[in-house]
Amino acid sequence: MNEVNTSVLVIDDEEMVRDNIEDILIPRNQSEEQEDIDNAFDVLFGNTKPLLLTRTPSIPVFTVDKASNGMDGLKKVQKAVENGTPYAVIFLDMRMPGWNGLETAIEIRKIDAKAEIIFITAYSDRSIDEIVDQAGQNVGYHCKPYAPEEIIQLATKACTDYNKLRNLEKLIESIANIGLNKNQLNSLLKNILEQLAGSLDTNMALIGKLDKDLNYEKILSIGAIEERINMDELTARVKAADLEKDEVCQLDELVLARIENYYVFALLQKVEKLKMEKMYLLKLFVQNAAHAIRNAELNDKLIQKEKLSAVGQVIGMVMHDLRTPIKNIKFMTDMMREEGAENDLIDMIDQSAEQASDIFEDFLDFIKEIPVQKKPVDLNKITLEAIDQAKCLEGCGCISIQAYMPDGLIVPGDESKLRRVISNLVNNAADVLFDNKVQNPFVHISGWVEEKNLMLAICDNGPGIPQDIIGTLFDPFVTKNKKNGTGLGLAIVKQYINAHGGRISVSNNKGAVFTICLPLA
């Protein structure tokens, strides 16, 4: 259990005020004289109720230090911070010789930005807005004369606020070092975000991620804030901010942090500049949340790597056993030709056997991350081959698979791997259309040249990619609503495209749309 800080400092040039606040917060023990008065009171009136009421358990047990001027108070604050025992609450007179209350508060903030400051004064020539702007948001203001109950209430509330924020601060700082997977982490982050939103007086907040290509991925949110977001405008503002690594800034209602190659942001309900304590906590949360998300991703990638290593060993053994039967297919088709058999199906059997061998080889290359060997590849040719192969799959006879590509689309690359990319995407689309019994199903493949890149789009009129996996679709072992999916096909596709120096993205537009960009040079 965390120790509660109830340490109070009173800075006032009047000794009577300093002592009075101390007496209010720390009632002195009854003296023998007071006990005699109480006994006499009991004899006369038959009532043992003491003249001075005992404090209730809800009132903290305070410790109080005193200072007669701003400079002396600053020294006490500095010493307390150095000793690791900072003050939770500082009562501060506004009008004092030397530094006035506001000047003293400004100097204190240079050393301790977290203490709750309460100005106690009979008169001030400063507006409350000016005081808050210079002394920070975690300040209070009370006029003399005051009642003892008011001082107790002010000190109790200030101590409660101070310790609540310190506990939240410790919780926030701890998340970056907890080893959790993404689902567990998101549950923890949402709990902390709700607490933080409460301290910011908002019921709506959001954490999202923009990768280096500024593709958006939602992490989590509370309230109906997503309905108010214009992602194009948000992306434009992120671009314009041009943050350095680990930098945090506030852009109106947006608090933005850059960690490594992606951004994490929180969106506030009100457009107001956060000051001091709240901005500090929000920055702390965004920074630590980003680090925790990154650690969770690294942990997931490590688990994926271990899974892939195990799968690779199994595939290696399976391939060793299947290599001979696959080669025998070619041997048997050659014998059929020698006996005079001529049929297009024999050629297709040869192609299928060759492709089966290539798939095994490609998968092993994926596990080992072997660089591709580039040669000129006719994209039209391998696209038509992928379409012919897809038409032989179950249920594809009723699916219209068409290519819309100009002649002469030549790209430097590995023919086998690029064919595997197109074939995988076309087959996936055909499977989804068939499984979902889509009316008038189609898969369209379009190719064109854009500047120095060859662009390829594969789209269908199916249900599209589920929103909960679209951000992680290319990660290994991610699959959903697919009868025979392993979760590796799209991971292989992405690695092959990356190995060619290209990129691939996915979106939904009346179906799934996969867009590939390959450099021509």
Short mmCIF file of C-alpha atoms in Angstrom, two decimals:
data_model
loop_
_atom_site.label_atom_id
_atom_site.label_comp_id
_atom_site.label_asym_id
_atom_site.label_seq_id
_atom_site.Cartn_x
_atom_site.Cartn_y
_atom_site.Cartn_z
CA MET A 1 0.00 0.00 0.00
CA ASN A 2 1.39 3.43 -0.94
CA GLU A 3 2.17 5.81 1.94
CA VAL A 4 -0.13 8.84 1.94
CA ASN A 5 1.61 12.22 1.84
CA THR A 6 -0.04 14.68 4.27
CA SER A 7 2.89 17.07 4.61
CA VAL A 8 1.90 20.75 4.67
CA LEU A 9 3.97 23.94 4.43
CA VAL A 10 2.57 27.31 5.58
CA ILE A 11 4.28 30.41 4.13
CA ASP A 12 3.01 33.65 5.69
CA ASP A 13 4.73 36.74 7.08
CA GLU A 14 2.33 36.85 10.06
CA GLU A 15 3.37 34.49 12.86
CA MET A 16 -0.17 34.40 14.24
CA VAL A 17 -1.53 33.09 10.91
CA ARG A 18 1.18 30.44 10.64
CA ASP A 19 0.56 29.20 14.16
CA ASN A 20 -3.22 29.34 13.74
CA ILE A 21 -3.21 27.12 10.62
CA GLU A 22 -0.83 24.72 12.37
CA ASP A 23 -3.17 24.54 15.40
CA ILE A 24 -6.14 23.89 13.13
CA LEU A 25 -4.40 21.05 11.24
CA ILE A 26 -2.62 19.58 14.28
CA PRO A 27 -4.85 19.94 17.38
CA ARG A 28 -2.71 20.05 20.49
CA ASN A 29 -3.21 17.36 23.16
CA GLN A 30 -5.38 18.43 26.01
CA SER A 31 -3.43 19.90 28.91
CA GLU A 32 -4.01 19.07 32.61
CA GLU A 33 -5.75 22.45 32.98
CA GLN A 34 -8.16 21.54 30.16
CA GLU A 35 -8.84 18.19 31.80
CA ASP A 36 -9.68 19.99 35.09
CA ILE A 37 -12.12 22.25 33.22
CA ASP A 38 -13.78 19.23 31.62
CA ASN A 39 -14.08 17.51 35.02
CA ALA A 40 -15.68 20.60 36.57
CA PHE A 41 -18.03 20.82 33.60
CA ASP A 42 -19.04 17.21 34.25
CA VAL A 43 -19.69 17.83 37.96
CA LEU A 44 -21.84 20.89 37.31
CA PHE A 45 -23.83 19.66 34.33
CA GLY A 46 -23.48 15.89 34.32
CA ASN A 47 -22.07 15.92 30.75
CA THR A 48 -18.62 14.61 29.87
CA LYS A 49 -18.53 16.04 26.32
CA PRO A 50 -15.16 17.82 25.85
CA LEU A 51 -15.12 21.46 24.84
CA LEU A 52 -12.77 20.73 21.92
CA LEU A 53 -14.23 18.12 19.56
CA THR A 54 -11.98 15.24 18.52
CA ARG A 55 -11.36 14.97 14.78
CA THR A 56 -13.14 12.34 12.74
CA PRO A 57 -11.22 9.43 11.12
CA SER A 58 -11.84 10.93 7.65
CA ILE A 59 -9.54 13.87 8.40
CA PRO A 60 -5.86 13.07 7.66
CA VAL A 61 -3.14 13.31 10.26
CA PHE A 62 -1.14 16.26 8.97
CA THR A 63 2.46 17.32 9.52
CA VAL A 64 3.11 21.04 9.26
CA ASP A 65 6.21 23.14 8.55
CA LYS A 66 6.25 26.96 8.58
CA ALA A 67 8.14 29.71 6.78
CA SER A 68 7.96 33.50 7.34
CA ASN A 69 8.72 34.60 3.76
CA GLY A 70 8.98 33.36 0.18
CA MET A 71 12.73 32.75 0.14
CA ASP A 72 12.62 30.76 3.38
CA GLY A 73 9.68 28.76 2.01
CA LEU A 74 11.54 28.02 -1.23
CA LYS A 75 14.52 26.66 0.75
CA LYS A 76 12.21 24.33 2.70
CA VAL A 77 10.58 23.11 -0.54
CA GLN A 78 13.99 22.48 -2.12
CA LYS A 79 15.24 20.57 0.93
CA ALA A 80 12.06 18.49 1.09
CA VAL A 81 12.33 17.52 -2.61
CA GLU A 82 16.03 16.63 -2.21
CA ASN A 83 15.17 14.40 0.77
CA GLY A 84 12.41 12.65 -1.18
CA THR A 85 9.72 14.01 1.16
CA PRO A 86 8.01 16.74 -0.89
CA TYR A 87 5.10 18.76 0.46
CA ALA A 88 1.63 17.72 -0.69
CA VAL A 89 0.06 21.09 0.17
CA ILE A 90 1.47 24.61 0.45
CA PHE A 91 -0.61 27.39 2.06
CA LEU A 92 0.76 30.65 0.70
CA ASP A 93 0.01 34.28 1.60
CA MET A 94 -0.38 36.53 -1.45
CA ARG A 95 0.92 39.83 0.00
CA MET A 96 4.28 39.47 1.78
CA PRO A 97 7.44 41.59 2.04
CA GLY A 98 10.08 40.60 -0.52
CA TRP A 99 8.63 37.99 -2.88
CA ASN A 100 4.86 38.16 -2.98
CA GLY A 101 2.78 34.98 -3.09
CA LEU A 102 2.67 34.67 -6.87
CA GLU A 103 6.42 35.28 -7.25
CA THR A 104 7.04 32.66 -4.55
CA ALA A 105 4.75 30.16 -6.31
CA ILE A 106 6.56 30.68 -9.63
CA GLU A 107 9.91 29.95 -7.95
CA ILE A 108 8.49 26.91 -6.16
CA ARG A 109 7.20 25.53 -9.47
CA LYS A 110 10.76 25.47 -10.80
CA ILE A 111 11.56 22.92 -8.08
CA ASP A 112 8.25 21.18 -7.45
CA ALA A 113 5.49 21.27 -10.09
CA LYS A 114 3.31 18.75 -8.27
CA ALA A 115 2.49 20.32 -4.90
CA GLU A 116 -1.03 21.67 -4.42
CA ILE A 117 -0.76 25.41 -3.70
CA ILE A 118 -3.54 27.24 -1.82
CA PHE A 119 -3.38 31.05 -1.65
CA ILE A 120 -4.76 32.44 1.62
CA THR A 121 -5.07 36.22 1.50
CA ALA A 122 -7.25 39.15 2.45
CA TYR A 123 -6.51 41.05 -0.74
CA SER A 124 -4.89 40.42 -4.14
CA ASP A 125 -4.32 42.67 -7.12
CA ARG A 126 -3.98 39.55 -9.36
CA SER A 127 -6.86 37.90 -11.20
CA ILE A 128 -7.51 34.19 -10.69
CA ASP A 129 -6.80 33.53 -14.39
CA GLU A 130 -3.40 35.22 -14.06
CA ILE A 131 -2.58 33.21 -10.96
CA VAL A 132 -3.56 29.92 -12.61
CA ASP A 133 -1.66 30.80 -15.79
CA GLN A 134 1.58 31.48 -13.89
CA ALA A 135 1.32 29.19 -10.86
CA GLY A 136 -0.25 26.20 -12.59
CA GLN A 137 -3.65 24.58 -12.62
CA ASN A 138 -3.22 22.72 -9.35
CA VAL A 139 -3.82 25.83 -7.19
CA GLY A 140 -6.59 26.94 -4.85
CA TYR A 141 -7.66 30.34 -3.60
CA HIS A 142 -9.31 31.30 -0.29
CA CYS A 143 -9.93 34.66 1.33
CA LYS A 144 -9.26 35.76 4.89
CA PRO A 145 -10.83 35.62 7.36
CA TYR A 146 -11.33 31.86 7.36
CA ALA A 147 -13.03 29.34 9.60
CA PRO A 148 -11.09 26.35 10.99
CA GLU A 149 -13.41 23.95 9.16
CA GLU A 150 -12.56 25.65 5.87
CA ILE A 151 -8.81 25.16 6.38
CA ILE A 152 -9.32 21.50 7.25
CA GLN A 153 -11.51 20.97 4.19
CA LEU A 154 -9.03 22.73 1.90
CA ALA A 155 -6.06 20.75 3.23
CA THR A 156 -7.94 17.43 3.13
CA LYS A 157 -9.12 17.91 -0.47
CA ALA A 158 -5.69 19.10 -1.62
CA CYS A 159 -3.97 16.10 0.00
CA THR A 160 -6.53 13.73 -1.53
CA ASP A 161 -6.01 15.23 -5.01
CA TYR A 162 -2.23 15.15 -4.61
CA ASN A 163 -2.08 11.50 -3.57
CA LYS A 164 -4.63 10.41 -6.16
CA LEU A 165 -2.48 11.93 -8.91
CA ARG A 166 0.73 10.42 -7.48
CA ASN A 167 -0.83 6.96 -7.43
CA LEU A 168 -2.04 7.39 -11.01
CA GLU A 169 1.43 8.58 -11.96
CA LYS A 170 3.04 5.44 -10.49
CA LEU A 171 0.49 3.24 -12.27
CA ILE A 172 1.20 4.98 -15.58
CA GLU A 173 4.96 4.62 -15.16
CA SER A 174 4.61 0.91 -14.41
CA ILE A 175 2.86 -0.04 -17.66
CA ALA A 176 5.97 0.41 -19.80
CA ASN A 177 7.78 -2.33 -17.87
CA ILE A 178 4.99 -4.92 -17.68
CA GLY A 179 5.37 -7.86 -20.04
CA LEU A 180 1.89 -8.33 -21.52
CA ASN A 181 0.47 -9.40 -24.84
CA LYS A 182 -1.57 -6.88 -26.85
CA ASN A 183 -4.99 -7.94 -25.56
CA GLN A 184 -3.92 -7.87 -21.91
CA LEU A 185 -2.14 -4.55 -22.42
CA ASN A 186 -5.16 -2.93 -24.07
CA SER A 187 -7.35 -3.86 -21.10
CA LEU A 188 -4.85 -2.25 -18.73
CA LEU A 189 -4.46 0.85 -20.92
CA LYS A 190 -8.22 1.34 -21.11
CA ASN A 191 -8.51 1.21 -17.32
CA ILE A 192 -5.76 3.80 -16.92
CA LEU A 193 -7.15 5.96 -19.73
CA GLU A 194 -10.54 6.07 -17.99
CA GLN A 195 -8.89 7.22 -14.75
CA LEU A 196 -6.83 9.81 -16.60
CA ALA A 197 -9.88 11.07 -18.51
CA GLY A 198 -11.62 11.55 -15.19
CA SER A 199 -8.76 13.74 -13.97
CA LEU A 200 -9.01 15.76 -17.21
CA ASP A 201 -12.78 16.26 -16.75
CA THR A 202 -13.60 14.53 -20.05
CA ASN A 203 -15.55 11.36 -20.83
CA MET A 204 -13.99 10.87 -24.26
CA ALA A 205 -10.42 9.91 -25.14
CA LEU A 206 -8.63 7.88 -27.77
CA ILE A 207 -5.30 6.26 -28.44
CA GLY A 208 -4.41 5.53 -32.03
CA LYS A 209 -1.29 4.69 -33.99
CA LEU A 210 0.00 6.08 -37.25
CA ASP A 211 2.87 4.08 -38.74
CA LYS A 212 5.69 5.49 -40.86
CA ASP A 213 3.41 5.44 -43.91
CA LEU A 214 0.76 7.28 -41.85
CA ASN A 215 -1.68 4.36 -41.97
CA TYR A 216 -4.07 4.61 -39.04
CA GLU A 217 -4.69 1.83 -36.53
CA LYS A 218 -6.98 2.24 -33.54
CA ILE A 219 -5.59 1.05 -30.20
CA LEU A 220 -8.53 1.81 -27.90
CA SER A 221 -11.04 4.51 -27.03
CA ILE A 222 -13.61 5.54 -24.42
CA GLY A 223 -16.82 7.40 -25.15
CA ALA A 224 -18.16 8.30 -28.61
CA ILE A 225 -15.08 10.22 -29.65
CA GLU A 226 -14.43 8.28 -32.87
CA GLU A 227 -17.57 9.76 -34.39
CA ARG A 228 -15.99 13.21 -34.16
CA ILE A 229 -12.68 12.36 -35.83
CA ASN A 230 -11.80 13.31 -39.37
CA MET A 231 -8.88 10.96 -40.04
CA ASP A 232 -7.70 12.88 -43.13
CA GLU A 233 -7.50 16.09 -41.11
CA LEU A 234 -5.81 14.28 -38.23
CA THR A 235 -3.20 12.74 -40.55
CA ALA A 236 -2.52 16.16 -42.08
CA ARG A 237 -1.97 17.66 -38.64
CA VAL A 238 0.39 14.83 -37.68
CA LYS A 239 2.41 15.42 -40.86
CA ALA A 240 2.57 19.14 -40.18
CA ALA A 241 3.72 18.60 -36.58
CA ASP A 242 6.93 16.86 -37.76
CA LEU A 243 7.82 15.62 -34.27
CA GLU A 244 11.22 14.35 -33.23
CA LYS A 245 11.55 10.91 -31.63
CA ASP A 246 10.08 10.80 -28.08
CA GLU A 247 8.70 14.34 -28.43
CA VAL A 248 5.24 15.19 -27.07
CA CYS A 249 3.17 18.25 -27.98
CA GLN A 250 -0.36 19.59 -27.75
CA LEU A 251 -2.13 20.81 -30.90
CA ASP A 252 -5.43 22.28 -29.70
CA GLU A 253 -7.41 19.24 -28.49
CA LEU A 254 -4.80 16.75 -29.77
CA VAL A 255 -1.91 15.50 -27.63
CA LEU A 256 0.61 13.76 -29.85
CA ALA A 257 3.72 11.70 -29.16
CA ARG A 258 6.21 10.10 -31.51
CA ILE A 259 7.86 6.87 -30.43
CA GLU A 260 10.23 5.18 -32.86
CA ASN A 261 8.46 5.07 -36.26
CA TYR A 262 4.88 5.54 -35.15
CA TYR A 263 2.67 8.02 -33.37
CA VAL A 264 0.35 7.69 -30.40
CA PHE A 265 -2.23 10.39 -29.71
CA ALA A 266 -4.95 11.33 -27.27
CA LEU A 267 -7.90 13.50 -28.24
CA LEU A 268 -9.49 15.70 -25.60
CA GLN A 269 -13.13 16.66 -25.37
CA LYS A 270 -12.49 20.38 -24.88
CA VAL A 271 -10.18 22.69 -26.81
CA GLU A 272 -8.23 24.13 -23.92
CA LYS A 273 -4.57 24.31 -23.11
CA LEU A 274 -3.62 21.87 -20.38
CA LYS A 275 -1.30 23.25 -17.75
CA MET A 276 1.21 21.85 -15.34
CA GLU A 277 -0.05 18.72 -13.58
CA LYS A 278 -2.62 17.53 -16.11
CA MET A 279 -0.38 18.07 -19.12
CA TYR A 280 2.43 16.30 -17.27
CA LEU A 281 0.21 13.29 -16.53
CA LEU A 282 -1.14 13.14 -20.06
CA LYS A 283 2.36 13.30 -21.54
CA LEU A 284 3.50 10.64 -19.11
CA PHE A 285 0.60 8.38 -20.07
CA VAL A 286 1.07 8.83 -23.82
CA GLN A 287 4.82 8.19 -23.61
CA ASN A 288 4.56 5.12 -21.38
CA ALA A 289 1.58 3.76 -23.29
CA ALA A 290 3.58 4.03 -26.51
CA HIS A 291 6.55 2.22 -24.97
CA ALA A 292 4.27 -0.47 -23.54
CA ILE A 293 2.58 -0.96 -26.92
CA ARG A 294 5.98 -1.26 -28.59
CA ASN A 295 7.14 -3.79 -25.98
CA ALA A 296 3.94 -5.83 -26.49
CA GLU A 297 4.52 -5.79 -30.26
CA LEU A 298 8.12 -6.93 -29.80
CA ASN A 299 6.93 -9.68 -27.48
CA ASP A 300 4.32 -10.82 -30.03
CA LYS A 301 6.93 -10.77 -32.81
CA LEU A 302 9.27 -12.89 -30.69
CA ILE A 303 6.48 -15.43 -30.15
CA GLN A 304 5.72 -15.37 -33.89
CA LYS A 305 9.41 -15.92 -34.64
CA GLU A 306 9.47 -18.94 -32.35
CA LYS A 307 6.33 -20.33 -33.99
CA LEU A 308 7.77 -19.78 -37.46
CA SER A 309 11.00 -21.48 -36.48
CA ALA A 310 9.09 -24.54 -35.29
CA VAL A 311 6.91 -24.52 -38.44
CA GLY A 312 10.03 -24.18 -40.58
CA GLN A 313 11.60 -27.27 -39.06
CA VAL A 314 8.42 -29.28 -39.71
CA ILE A 315 8.15 -27.99 -43.31
CA GLY A 316 11.79 -28.89 -43.89
CA MET A 317 11.13 -32.49 -42.84
CA VAL A 318 7.87 -32.65 -44.84
CA MET A 319 9.56 -31.27 -47.93
CA HIS A 320 12.34 -33.82 -47.64
CA ASP A 321 9.72 -36.57 -47.76
CA LEU A 322 7.64 -34.97 -50.56
CA ARG A 323 10.48 -33.95 -52.86
CA THR A 324 10.71 -37.42 -54.42
CA PRO A 325 6.95 -37.89 -55.04
CA ILE A 326 6.75 -34.42 -56.63
CA LYS A 327 9.67 -35.25 -58.95
CA ASN A 328 7.98 -38.54 -59.84
CA ILE A 329 4.99 -36.58 -61.19
CA LYS A 330 7.20 -35.05 -63.88
CA PHE A 331 8.73 -38.46 -64.61
CA MET A 332 5.27 -39.99 -65.12
CA THR A 333 3.99 -37.18 -67.39
CA ASP A 334 7.11 -37.60 -69.57
CA MET A 335 6.34 -41.32 -69.86
CA MET A 336 2.75 -40.46 -70.87
CA ARG A 337 4.04 -38.21 -73.66
CA GLU A 338 6.46 -40.93 -74.88
CA GLU A 339 3.46 -43.25 -75.19
CA GLY A 340 1.75 -40.69 -77.41
CA ALA A 341 -0.59 -39.04 -74.90
CA GLU A 342 -1.11 -35.38 -75.73
CA ASN A 343 -3.44 -33.31 -73.57
CA ASP A 344 -3.45 -29.82 -72.08
CA LEU A 345 -4.17 -31.40 -68.71
CA ILE A 346 -0.76 -33.12 -68.77
CA ASP A 347 0.93 -29.72 -69.12
CA MET A 348 -1.17 -28.40 -66.23
CA ILE A 349 -0.13 -31.39 -64.10
CA ASP A 350 3.51 -30.50 -64.78
CA GLN A 351 2.88 -26.86 -63.89
CA SER A 352 1.08 -27.80 -60.68
CA ALA A 353 3.89 -30.12 -59.62
CA GLU A 354 6.45 -27.41 -60.34
CA GLN A 355 4.41 -24.84 -58.42
CA ALA A 356 4.05 -27.23 -55.46
CA SER A 357 7.83 -27.54 -55.34
CA ASP A 358 8.19 -23.77 -55.65
CA ILE A 359 5.75 -23.21 -52.78
CA PHE A 360 7.84 -25.36 -50.47
CA GLU A 361 11.00 -23.57 -51.55
CA ASP A 362 9.37 -20.16 -51.16
CA PHE A 363 8.14 -21.00 -47.69
CA LEU A 364 11.60 -22.05 -46.58
CA ASP A 365 12.96 -18.81 -48.07
CA PHE A 366 10.32 -16.94 -46.01
CA ILE A 367 11.44 -18.62 -42.80
CA LYS A 368 15.11 -17.91 -43.54
CA GLU A 369 14.39 -14.42 -45.02
CA ILE A 370 16.62 -15.14 -48.03
CA PRO A 371 17.08 -12.10 -50.37
CA VAL A 372 15.36 -12.35 -53.75
CA GLN A 373 17.31 -12.74 -56.99
CA LYS A 374 15.89 -10.23 -59.46
CA LYS A 375 15.41 -10.82 -63.18
CA PRO A 376 12.96 -9.24 -65.66
CA VAL A 377 9.48 -10.62 -64.95
CA ASP A 378 6.50 -10.34 -67.31
CA LEU A 379 3.68 -9.40 -64.93
CA ASN A 380 0.99 -10.12 -67.53
CA LYS A 381 2.26 -13.69 -67.94
CA ILE A 382 2.39 -14.61 -64.24
CA THR A 383 -1.00 -12.93 -63.63
CA LEU A 384 -2.66 -15.08 -66.30
CA GLU A 385 -0.96 -18.17 -64.86
CA ALA A 386 -2.31 -17.30 -61.39
CA ILE A 387 -5.82 -16.87 -62.84
CA ASP A 388 -5.67 -20.23 -64.66
CA GLN A 389 -4.58 -21.94 -61.46
CA ALA A 390 -7.37 -20.26 -59.43
CA LYS A 391 -10.04 -21.38 -61.89
CA CYS A 392 -9.20 -24.99 -61.02
CA LEU A 393 -10.07 -24.43 -57.33
CA GLU A 394 -13.34 -25.61 -55.78
CA GLY A 395 -16.21 -23.19 -56.39
CA CYS A 396 -14.25 -20.90 -58.71
CA GLY A 397 -16.18 -21.90 -61.82
CA CYS A 398 -18.89 -19.36 -60.99
CA ILE A 399 -16.46 -16.53 -60.11
CA SER A 400 -15.46 -14.01 -62.75
CA ILE A 401 -11.70 -13.49 -62.50
CA GLN A 402 -10.49 -10.84 -64.95
CA ALA A 403 -7.21 -9.00 -65.54
CA TYR A 404 -7.14 -5.42 -66.84
CA MET A 405 -3.49 -4.79 -67.64
CA PRO A 406 -1.64 -3.08 -70.50
CA ASP A 407 0.97 -5.03 -72.46
CA GLY A 408 4.63 -4.86 -71.55
CA LEU A 409 4.43 -4.66 -67.76
CA ILE A 410 7.96 -5.82 -66.95
CA VAL A 411 9.32 -5.53 -63.42
CA PRO A 412 12.66 -6.67 -61.92
CA GLY A 413 11.99 -9.47 -59.47
CA ASP A 414 11.76 -13.14 -58.61
CA GLU A 415 9.17 -14.69 -60.94
CA SER A 416 8.25 -17.55 -58.62
CA LYS A 417 7.71 -15.30 -55.61
CA LEU A 418 5.73 -12.66 -57.52
CA ARG A 419 3.52 -15.38 -59.02
CA ARG A 420 3.02 -16.71 -55.50
CA VAL A 421 1.96 -13.20 -54.34
CA ILE A 422 -0.67 -12.79 -57.05
CA SER A 423 -1.87 -16.38 -56.76
CA ASN A 424 -2.24 -16.09 -52.99
CA LEU A 425 -4.27 -12.87 -53.19
CA VAL A 426 -6.50 -14.15 -55.99
CA ASN A 427 -7.08 -17.50 -54.24
CA ASN A 428 -7.89 -15.75 -50.95
CA ALA A 429 -10.44 -13.53 -52.68
CA ALA A 430 -12.02 -16.51 -54.45
CA ASP A 431 -12.25 -18.46 -51.17
CA VAL A 432 -14.00 -15.56 -49.41
CA LEU A 433 -16.47 -15.08 -52.25
CA PHE A 434 -17.29 -18.80 -52.34
CA ASP A 435 -17.54 -19.21 -48.54
CA ASN A 436 -19.83 -16.17 -48.21
CA LYS A 437 -21.99 -17.17 -51.21
CA VAL A 438 -21.62 -13.68 -52.73
CA GLN A 439 -24.01 -12.91 -55.58
CA ASN A 440 -22.36 -12.25 -58.98
CA PRO A 441 -18.88 -12.70 -57.51
CA PHE A 442 -15.82 -11.24 -59.22
CA VAL A 443 -12.10 -10.68 -58.73
CA HIS A 444 -10.47 -7.90 -60.76
CA ILE A 445 -6.73 -7.47 -61.24
CA SER A 446 -5.57 -4.06 -62.52
CA GLY A 447 -2.05 -3.00 -63.41
CA TRP A 448 -0.58 0.37 -64.38
CA VAL A 449 2.61 2.43 -64.21
CA GLU A 450 2.74 5.37 -61.82
CA GLU A 451 5.90 7.51 -61.98
CA LYS A 452 8.75 5.00 -61.44
CA ASN A 453 6.57 2.31 -59.89
CA LEU A 454 4.44 -0.51 -61.17
CA MET A 455 1.07 -0.58 -59.39
CA LEU A 456 -1.11 -3.66 -59.04
CA ALA A 457 -4.57 -3.74 -57.45
CA ILE A 458 -6.53 -6.91 -56.68
CA CYS A 459 -10.11 -6.26 -55.61
CA ASP A 460 -13.27 -8.28 -55.08
CA ASN A 461 -16.93 -7.66 -54.23
CA GLY A 462 -16.90 -9.70 -51.04
CA PRO A 463 -17.61 -8.61 -47.43
CA GLY A 464 -14.20 -6.92 -47.04
CA ILE A 465 -11.62 -7.27 -44.27
CA PRO A 466 -12.95 -7.27 -40.66
CA GLN A 467 -11.99 -4.02 -38.95
CA ASP A 468 -10.59 -5.79 -35.89
CA ILE A 469 -7.81 -7.45 -37.92
CA ILE A 470 -7.21 -5.03 -40.80
CA GLY A 471 -4.32 -3.40 -38.94
CA THR A 472 -2.56 -6.72 -38.30
CA LEU A 473 -3.65 -8.60 -41.41
CA PHE A 474 -0.09 -9.15 -42.67
CA ASP A 475 1.21 -10.47 -39.33
CA PRO A 476 1.89 -14.22 -39.16
CA PHE A 477 -0.94 -16.43 -37.83
CA VAL A 478 -3.64 -13.76 -38.26
CA THR A 479 -6.77 -15.22 -39.88
CA LYS A 480 -10.54 -14.95 -39.44
CA ASN A 481 -13.64 -16.56 -40.96
CA LYS A 482 -11.58 -18.75 -43.28
CA LYS A 483 -12.15 -22.49 -43.21
CA ASN A 484 -8.64 -23.59 -44.19
CA GLY A 485 -6.59 -20.50 -43.30
CA THR A 486 -3.18 -20.90 -41.66
CA GLY A 487 -2.55 -17.21 -41.10
CA LEU A 488 0.75 -17.38 -43.01
CA GLY A 489 -0.28 -16.63 -46.60
CA LEU A 490 -0.46 -12.83 -46.29
CA ALA A 491 2.64 -12.70 -44.08
CA ILE A 492 4.55 -14.41 -46.90
CA VAL A 493 3.02 -12.01 -49.43
CA LYS A 494 4.14 -8.96 -47.44
CA GLN A 495 7.66 -10.30 -46.94
CA TYR A 496 8.04 -11.02 -50.66
CA ILE A 497 6.84 -7.53 -51.58
CA ASN A 498 9.16 -5.94 -49.01
CA ALA A 499 12.05 -8.05 -50.33
CA HIS A 500 11.43 -6.50 -53.75
CA GLY A 501 11.68 -3.02 -52.24
CA GLY A 502 7.94 -2.50 -52.64
CA ARG A 503 4.98 -2.11 -50.33
CA ILE A 504 1.48 -3.53 -50.00
CA SER A 505 -1.61 -2.07 -48.35
CA VAL A 506 -5.20 -3.16 -47.84
CA SER A 507 -8.47 -1.26 -47.64
CA ASN A 508 -12.20 -1.83 -47.98
CA ASN A 509 -14.18 -0.35 -50.88
CA LYS A 510 -17.31 -2.43 -51.55
CA GLY A 511 -15.03 -5.42 -50.95
CA ALA A 512 -11.35 -5.94 -50.16
CA VAL A 513 -8.71 -4.02 -52.15
CA PHE A 514 -5.05 -5.04 -52.00
CA THR A 515 -2.70 -2.49 -53.61
CA ILE A 516 0.90 -3.41 -54.45
CA CYS A 517 3.64 -0.96 -55.41
CA LEU A 518 6.84 -2.35 -57.00
CA PRO A 519 9.79 -0.20 -58.10
CA LEU A 520 10.59 -0.46 -61.81
CA ALA A 521 14.28 0.31 -61.26
#
